[in-house]
Coordinates of C-alpha atoms in Angstrom, one line a residue:
M1 CA -19.8 -14.2 37.7
M2 CA -22.6 -12.8 39.8
T3 CA -23.1 -13.7 43.4
N4 CA -26.2 -13.6 45.4
P5 CA -25.9 -10.9 48.1
Q6 CA -27.0 -11.7 51.6
I7 CA -28.1 -8.1 51.9
L8 CA -29.5 -6.0 49.1
P9 CA -27.2 -3.1 48.2
W10 CA -30.3 -0.8 48.0
T11 CA -33.5 -0.5 49.9
P12 CA -36.8 -1.2 48.1
P13 CA -39.7 1.2 49.0
N14 CA -41.1 0.5 52.4
T15 CA -44.2 2.6 51.9
Q16 CA -47.5 1.4 50.6
D17 CA -47.0 2.9 47.1
V18 CA -44.7 2.6 44.1
E19 CA -41.6 4.7 44.2
A20 CA -39.7 6.0 41.2
L21 CA -36.1 4.9 41.5
L22 CA -33.2 6.0 39.4
V23 CA -32.1 3.4 36.9
G24 CA -28.3 2.8 36.7
E25 CA -27.7 3.7 40.4
W26 CA -27.8 0.1 41.7
W27 CA -29.0 -1.9 38.7
D28 CA -30.2 -1.5 35.1
A29 CA -33.7 -2.7 34.0
I30 CA -34.8 -4.7 31.0
R31 CA -38.3 -3.8 29.9
A32 CA -40.2 -6.4 27.8
A33 CA -43.7 -6.2 26.2
P34 CA -46.2 -8.7 27.7
T35 CA -46.0 -11.3 24.9
I36 CA -42.2 -11.4 24.9
G37 CA -41.9 -11.0 28.6
E38 CA -44.2 -13.9 29.4
G39 CA -42.4 -16.2 27.0
A40 CA -39.0 -15.3 28.5
L41 CA -40.3 -15.7 32.0
A42 CA -41.5 -19.2 31.2
R43 CA -38.2 -20.1 29.6
L44 CA -36.2 -18.8 32.6
G45 CA -38.2 -20.6 35.2
N46 CA -36.4 -20.7 38.6
T47 CA -33.3 -19.0 37.2
S48 CA -35.1 -15.7 36.9
G49 CA -34.3 -13.0 39.4
A50 CA -36.9 -10.6 40.7
V51 CA -39.4 -9.3 38.1
I52 CA -41.7 -6.2 38.3
Q53 CA -45.0 -6.3 36.4
D54 CA -46.7 -3.0 35.8
T55 CA -50.4 -2.2 35.3
Y56 CA -50.2 -2.9 31.6
G57 CA -48.5 -6.3 31.9
I58 CA -45.1 -5.1 31.0
L59 CA -42.3 -7.0 32.7
Y60 CA -39.1 -5.5 34.1
W61 CA -36.0 -7.6 35.1
L62 CA -33.2 -6.1 37.2
V63 CA -29.7 -6.8 35.8
E64 CA -26.2 -5.8 36.7
K65 CA -25.3 -2.2 35.6
D66 CA -24.0 -1.8 32.1
S67 CA -24.4 -5.5 31.3
A68 CA -27.0 -5.1 28.5
R69 CA -26.3 -1.8 26.7
S70 CA -25.8 -3.4 23.3
W71 CA -29.0 -5.5 23.3
H72 CA -31.3 -5.1 20.3
L73 CA -34.5 -7.2 20.5
R74 CA -38.0 -6.4 19.3
Q75 CA -40.3 -5.2 22.1
V76 CA -37.4 -5.2 24.6
H77 CA -35.8 -2.0 25.9
V78 CA -32.7 -1.6 28.1
L79 CA -33.2 1.1 30.8
T80 CA -29.8 2.3 31.8
K81 CA -28.1 5.5 33.0
L82 CA -27.7 8.0 30.3
V83 CA -25.3 11.0 30.2
D84 CA -28.0 13.6 29.5
E85 CA -31.2 12.0 30.9
A86 CA -32.3 10.5 34.1
I87 CA -34.4 7.3 33.7
Y88 CA -36.7 6.1 36.5
L89 CA -38.5 2.9 37.1
G90 CA -41.5 2.5 39.3
V91 CA -40.6 0.0 42.0
P92 CA -43.3 -1.4 44.3
P93 CA -42.7 -2.2 48.0
A94 CA -41.2 -5.7 48.5
S95 CA -44.4 -6.8 50.2
R96 CA -46.6 -6.1 47.1
T97 CA -46.5 -9.4 45.2
E98 CA -50.0 -9.3 43.7
G99 CA -51.9 -6.9 41.4
P100 CA -53.8 -5.0 40.5
G101 CA -51.2 -2.3 39.8
T102 CA -47.5 -2.5 39.8
H103 CA -46.2 -5.5 41.8
W104 CA -43.4 -8.0 42.1
R105 CA -44.4 -10.8 39.6
V106 CA -41.3 -12.7 40.9
P107 CA -40.8 -11.6 44.5
L108 CA -37.7 -9.7 45.5
S109 CA -35.4 -11.3 48.1
A110 CA -31.7 -11.3 49.0
D111 CA -31.3 -14.6 47.1
R112 CA -33.6 -13.6 44.2
Y113 CA -32.5 -10.2 43.0
L114 CA -30.6 -9.7 39.8
T115 CA -31.1 -11.9 36.7
H116 CA -28.0 -13.2 34.9
P117 CA -27.9 -11.0 31.8
W118 CA -27.0 -13.6 29.2
Q119 CA -29.6 -16.1 30.4
L120 CA -32.1 -13.3 30.2
W121 CA -31.0 -12.3 26.7
E122 CA -31.3 -15.9 25.5
A123 CA -34.8 -16.3 26.9
L124 CA -35.9 -13.0 25.4
A125 CA -34.3 -13.8 22.0
E126 CA -36.1 -17.2 22.0
A127 CA -39.4 -15.5 22.9
D128 CA -38.9 -12.9 20.2
R129 CA -38.3 -15.5 17.5
A130 CA -41.3 -17.6 18.7
E131 CA -43.6 -14.5 18.6
Y132 CA -42.3 -12.7 15.4
G133 CA -40.2 -15.2 13.5
R134 CA -36.7 -14.5 12.3
A135 CA -35.7 -10.8 12.4
P136 CA -35.2 -9.3 8.9
E137 CA -31.8 -8.1 7.9
G138 CA -31.2 -4.4 8.4
R139 CA -33.7 -1.7 9.2
Q140 CA -37.2 -1.7 7.8
L141 CA -39.7 1.0 7.2
C142 CA -42.7 1.1 9.4
Y143 CA -45.8 0.7 7.1
R144 CA -47.7 3.2 9.2
C145 CA -45.3 6.1 9.8
Q146 CA -42.8 5.3 7.1
F147 CA -39.8 5.9 9.4
P148 CA -37.1 3.3 9.7
T149 CA -37.1 1.0 12.7
D150 CA -34.5 -1.2 14.3
E151 CA -37.4 -3.2 15.8
P152 CA -39.5 -4.3 12.8
I153 CA -42.5 -6.3 13.8
P154 CA -44.2 -8.3 11.1
V155 CA -48.0 -7.8 10.9
P156 CA -50.3 -10.4 9.4
V157 CA -51.4 -9.9 5.8
E158 CA -54.0 -12.1 4.1
H159 CA -53.0 -13.3 0.7
S160 CA -55.5 -12.6 -2.1
G161 CA -55.5 -14.8 -5.2
S162 CA -52.3 -16.5 -6.2
V163 CA -50.1 -13.4 -5.7
A164 CA -48.4 -13.4 -2.3
S165 CA -48.4 -10.0 -0.5
P166 CA -45.1 -8.8 0.8
T167 CA -44.4 -8.9 4.5
L168 CA -45.4 -5.6 6.2
Y169 CA -43.5 -4.3 9.2
V170 CA -44.5 -1.8 11.8
C171 CA -42.5 -0.1 14.6
P172 CA -43.4 -1.0 18.2
R173 CA -45.3 2.3 18.5
H174 CA -47.8 1.3 15.8
V175 CA -48.1 -2.5 16.2
S176 CA -51.4 -2.1 18.2
S177 CA -52.9 -0.1 15.3
Y178 CA -52.9 -3.0 13.0
P179 CA -55.3 -5.9 13.8
G180 CA -55.3 -8.4 11.0
D181 CA -58.3 -7.1 9.1
A182 CA -57.1 -3.5 9.1
V183 CA -53.7 -4.6 7.7
T184 CA -55.4 -6.5 5.0
Q185 CA -57.5 -3.4 4.1
A186 CA -54.4 -1.2 4.1
A187 CA -52.4 -3.6 2.0
A188 CA -55.3 -3.9 -0.5
M189 CA -55.6 -0.1 -0.7
R190 CA -51.8 0.2 -1.3
R191 CA -52.0 -2.4 -4.2
V192 CA -54.9 -0.6 -5.7
L193 CA -53.0 2.7 -5.6
Q194 CA -49.9 1.1 -7.0
R195 CA -51.8 -0.4 -9.9
G196 CA -53.3 3.0 -10.6
R197 CA -49.8 4.6 -10.8
N198 CA -48.5 1.9 -13.1
R199 CA -51.2 2.4 -15.7

């Protein structure tokens, strides 16, 4: 069970700028894309610990070290200490609680520091399901790069006629490349090519 420390075991930056701090030294961080992060933050309410928001709207929660290594959620990444790589997180001064730029979305304090990992996981998982629906079984191929992904994100496909189009998935890297109409065009092109091969 986690306790709220009276004094933080680390010192946030006391400068006017963001500092790159090593992840896994005092805490691990959970990085969530804006849509998932906002949903999770709303679900957590007052139970959330401190949260950093970067320039792009990405949210970062601080959690106890090694408490989230096994997590696999779409648009969510666990930043933790690795054997062969140093991972850093941009941490703003404790006084920076408003944007623009990287700031504390939920301010850091001695009694609002780490987020309970399983409460955070549940909130993120609910936000994931609300945004993308049920996760498909197993790995899926990204429609764009054709590489398998453990984080398949469904992209909207318009149905033409009475034949339902299959669900298309993309990896997180390519999700922004597929607005609805572009996906429809790509799916239509794929069906045309497939029909040509079958003749």
